[in-house]
């Protein structure tokens, strides 16, 4: 009995860690969207495809250079450039439009970019190998081993979170972004070239999406449409956290990761203690995919502006 | 800049009144063309046009119901396809229990959809703006996953209907022409109903709330009961669209209620010009015809489709409807 | 330093300004007077490029800036306190002040910035008390003070105030006048729109009266005082 | 507090944001047909008080009694139905509606259920006639079919008041109705309020001292959320604390000293 | 309901022409499967000189977007407007379920080259539906049988939470009788499998059986390898094949799957096909391609047998049932339910000398195997 219990506890700890890890991966993808949607108040459904394009860039450049690091270093500016081009061509005209116009336009962009990717790289999924140096796993606690590469992702996620938090909350750029999102002409009338700032920051957001895509490429399948499934999750994360809050997005991402992972594994076990086995597995199966959405609905029921509503936000 | 509800351009809203009458004419013209369509097929001998037209009208019905809350209530629901799904599954599940009558199925569909709308709407209306968008998405997804896990009705594989529903025991709908006119009748009925609603006392409160909810409270209205009622009505109409879709396709699948479908409904409404009743009908037609037409050219037709959507937004305010109006208006000026 | 010639502007099809022309010299206080809806704000928007002029020239230090984007115009040393405050709701008071702050504009290069956070707080102690409040958590008057402070923090050579005392308590209004005087004494030029003509005429150098988009009168404070007809006819005082 | 005979009586009302006390134990009694002006420095809590009275913001403590009924916890729309309506400091009209509709919808709010789904409301004679009458009262008849969004600033301010009137309220809370209006339009509004005094009870917030002193029956002065003085205009005007905290000195020459005094608070 | 043929495709046949509609998923993440199928069929058509049974063929390709209702609309367009004689497709079971009725009631034959659901193999079998792939359960049974043969005692099963996933595990357990330590259904479209991998690590089963099609399979395989679990044999269906291997590469090496064919199949015709396919499209064909290729051969052979008369449906049906054709799989015939009776193999992922990743036949598991539902079919 004791042994079973401690084994359970061990598994629980490990699953919690897995959840955190999954959450951080989600945050990495959501980070760029926090800038574009959360701060600049632009509903950008095409964020998912930017993430996908990042992964494709990484796949291409890694294959070309034969080095993951070099590939990544090339993929990032490529994503930045794509972001800037898109901003100049499309998004620049969308800031002052209402949310629904943004939905329509970025829905169009999803179709365009998804299809372009298929034209350029084909419909078959691509591969990015885990960099040689990071293939192993490390001893964590007990006899639990953890893939090294996933630890790298955790580190990258934490660094991104910290960097964004500082950028948004403690720098002039962050202030100007928030100011520009609510009243761009006024910022300009005070002598700041807000359009250029928006262009650069949009590019940065696209680059963050690309970074996420490139970093998860060795773990996930690089295929057309890979952004679509992630897109909704990232919106969920940002909304649970409170639109515009980097801290909120980070905490929400981890919450979503942990609830999803732990709920999936321990939910059925818990249900089995209450229901008969077949009913338990039936309900467990039905509930598992809903967990994230139940979590979101519950959070919004009690906190209609998310966990960390941004002060002064008038959405 | 940011309005307190959701960020919907007042410019669109302001045009509602002006466009109301033109929308009436536009709708009349569309309905007339639709009603005459079977004659055309007699001439050309291409009966398939009716199939496409029926499909367009079914989605127009769903889009119209969405516009009722989105265009006139500023409630952007990202889970509207769930109601279509409820309607479709009402047909499937009743069929599995041997109930095939269209009227019974419709009644059950509407009742279930209304109940679902009442419960989820009451919760969702506590939030606003993007939060409302996402919470409606959440409820839609829950239903979607529920249907996927329901093995009894095929789960993800869906459920094939052995035949279309009967009307008073007669298999009338098996005839595509009857099906076509039934759908047209429902669409016209829903259009008239929506038109009446918008112009009524109730509709005025709804529109007022869209403009400025705090102002409405300050003159003595509590907005949420009205919004909730509109949400329930919209959900019920969408469920009817689901009943018809199940009958037209003779197949029911959870895919009808995925978030992508909700997104497409929004796109149809915005594409056609929201806040006008003719808009969503035009939007649904444009969406489905583009899909039909472009996909016959190239495997990469989505590229062109996306480009068209993008251009519509960038160069026309108020969707296809707005574009047409502008072109006509421009001609007048010129 | 600012000179406007033959300025015309319109909102869509409705024309508002018809050949507006006047100038503000360095260190001078000029008022723009007129009743509601005569085109005062529209003139200001035109100057700042917020509503690009349809015709005419806007010269800053002799250089035509008409058609340039607002930020380039502002960087030449113009600071705006807009009508309706337009403070940034999602920024705290302090962030509102520092976000767009600048040192001295060109022309004053090398000079230590005259306005700093401390100086603005000294001018409006109320803002210091509320410095952690978000912009939309301020009272109407506090927002107005913030808008003025925000403009000063760009260290302009010409401050433009559009109805800057709307909704301010009488005492604060007096403080604003004192403050404007201090700004002028420090060598800055001021262009001000306000309905308190009497208070203004006590320290303004010149007045410009606008009626239905046309300049109908210009003159000094003394001339204004001595021509009661102007006040009656165009300002309804 | 029916015994006071006041239409509105406020007892120990308070409102805090964290440690910040914005409304501090405010007590007021407003008898029927009084025009009561509240003045005070910027940020004193005047608008907040109106928000609390109208139900836009919840209170942390205290009690609001209107026409003998405790309305402290009622939501805004129910207070309006009981006869307590307000206007906004920043114009908040239904911009997409015509002036007439803006008023008619306020009439609609108090005449019968709005859960009527079929009859077209635009052709509802009763509502339109009543709305037109209110517009006429403010001299806005010729603007009836213009969209509110396209009216001039002054007309919007007038329409604000028309809408408040149309709710049929006995008591109106008006927050800076004169802000941003020219001398000419101010004069029209001042006359309107003078006329309203005959039929309505009013609380008015205003920084325009000429208007305040020409209209007020009584004045209360709010400073840091506290009522520091309350009484007839002449008495308040002479109050030394009020002069120091709010009015300042009328003499421009002494303004710098006044500023210094203000800065020291 | 008896189907009486109202619209007659006679008009086309009279002119010595045959019309074939290909309905595949050509957009979205699963497009690669549809493309393989389409390419396989078109390659066969090219080889046949675009003549099926001597008739000039017009081939129309449509995209079902993986949406059942869109598929129905497209299928009706093919049948009612284009008046095709055959509809070939689709990839997905839910699409198949949706189009069977409109296609067959509309007077065309439906040749399913991938999906094969149990109801259509059994009680709801349809005289105008022919399946050139397999009944869905069979591939899973191959691995179940293999696990049983290997003497594995404890197995860990994992599949996505939808109908095909449930069918998969049921099919596996049909032939595997040992202990199942854990049976996990993951949400459809799951990205991260670390939770499940941790459970596998904790359970230490004799082998893992996974049904994880498409991108999910890519993720699972990569993460399985990264979690250091490669010591536990990985048996799977639709998880490692030529459509996913380009993304899995080394991570999938040595992983096992089940199939009715693989690209190293020892048959001259198959070798030619693989060479031609790779030369033309650059990628390695999976079973999706040959099943579609076979469909083309089937149509060709049957039409030839009727002497180019596609108007007599009964005769054509009989020809489809009976006419032998040279399947790339060699041994191929239809059972009474129009599902194939064929051999099944264990396949394994290898890296070919040319550097490409592919599956290879390891051993035959079933010989002339018929599905378990055929007896329920009353045709
Ligand atoms: N955005 C706009 N669109 C259309 N017309 C406008 C707009 N803004 C102002 N106007 C019109 O332009 C004219 C001049 O307006 P402007 O704001 O310049 O007046 P003003 O002199 O500043 O008045 P006030 O003292 O009320 O601020 C008015 O008739 C007004 O109705
Ligand atoms: N949400 C909030 N959080 C914190 N402080 C707030 C909030 N809202 C308002 N305040 C503060 O409460 C005080 C009272 O504000 P209020 O708007 O009532 O002032 P007021 O008397 O109407 O001033 P004015 O005459 O300038 O309009 C102000 O100092 C303001 O900063
Ligand atoms: Mg103005
Ligand atoms: Mg106030």
mmCIF file of N, CA, C and O and ligand atoms in Angstrom, chain C residues 40-41 83 162-163, ligand 3:
data_model
loop_
_atom_site.group_PDB
_atom_site.id
_atom_site.type_symbol
_atom_site.label_atom_id
_atom_site.label_comp_id
_atom_site.label_asym_id
_atom_site.label_seq_id
_atom_site.Cartn_x
_atom_site.Cartn_y
_atom_site.Cartn_z
ATOM 1 N N UNK C 40 -11.913 75.892 -34.247
ATOM 2 C CA UNK C 40 -10.688 76.054 -33.476
ATOM 3 C C UNK C 40 -9.918 74.722 -33.393
ATOM 4 O O UNK C 40 -8.732 74.660 -33.719
ATOM 5 N N UNK C 41 -10.645 73.722 -32.945
ATOM 6 C CA UNK C 41 -9.980 72.424 -32.798
ATOM 7 C C UNK C 41 -9.495 71.912 -34.151
ATOM 8 O O UNK C 41 -8.417 71.311 -34.252
ATOM 9 N N UNK C 83 -8.025 68.681 -26.974
ATOM 10 C CA UNK C 83 -9.396 68.781 -26.481
ATOM 11 C C UNK C 83 -9.834 67.404 -25.991
ATOM 12 O O UNK C 83 -9.514 66.393 -26.599
ATOM 13 N N UNK C 162 -5.782 73.181 -26.020
ATOM 14 C CA UNK C 162 -7.139 73.273 -26.547
ATOM 15 C C UNK C 162 -8.112 73.025 -25.401
ATOM 16 O O UNK C 162 -8.265 71.909 -24.939
ATOM 17 N N UNK C 163 -8.759 74.073 -24.930
ATOM 18 C CA UNK C 163 -9.708 73.974 -23.817
ATOM 19 C C UNK C 163 -9.077 73.247 -22.631
ATOM 20 O O UNK C 163 -9.658 72.296 -22.101
HETATM 21 MG MG1 LIG F 3 -12.830 72.467 -29.959
#
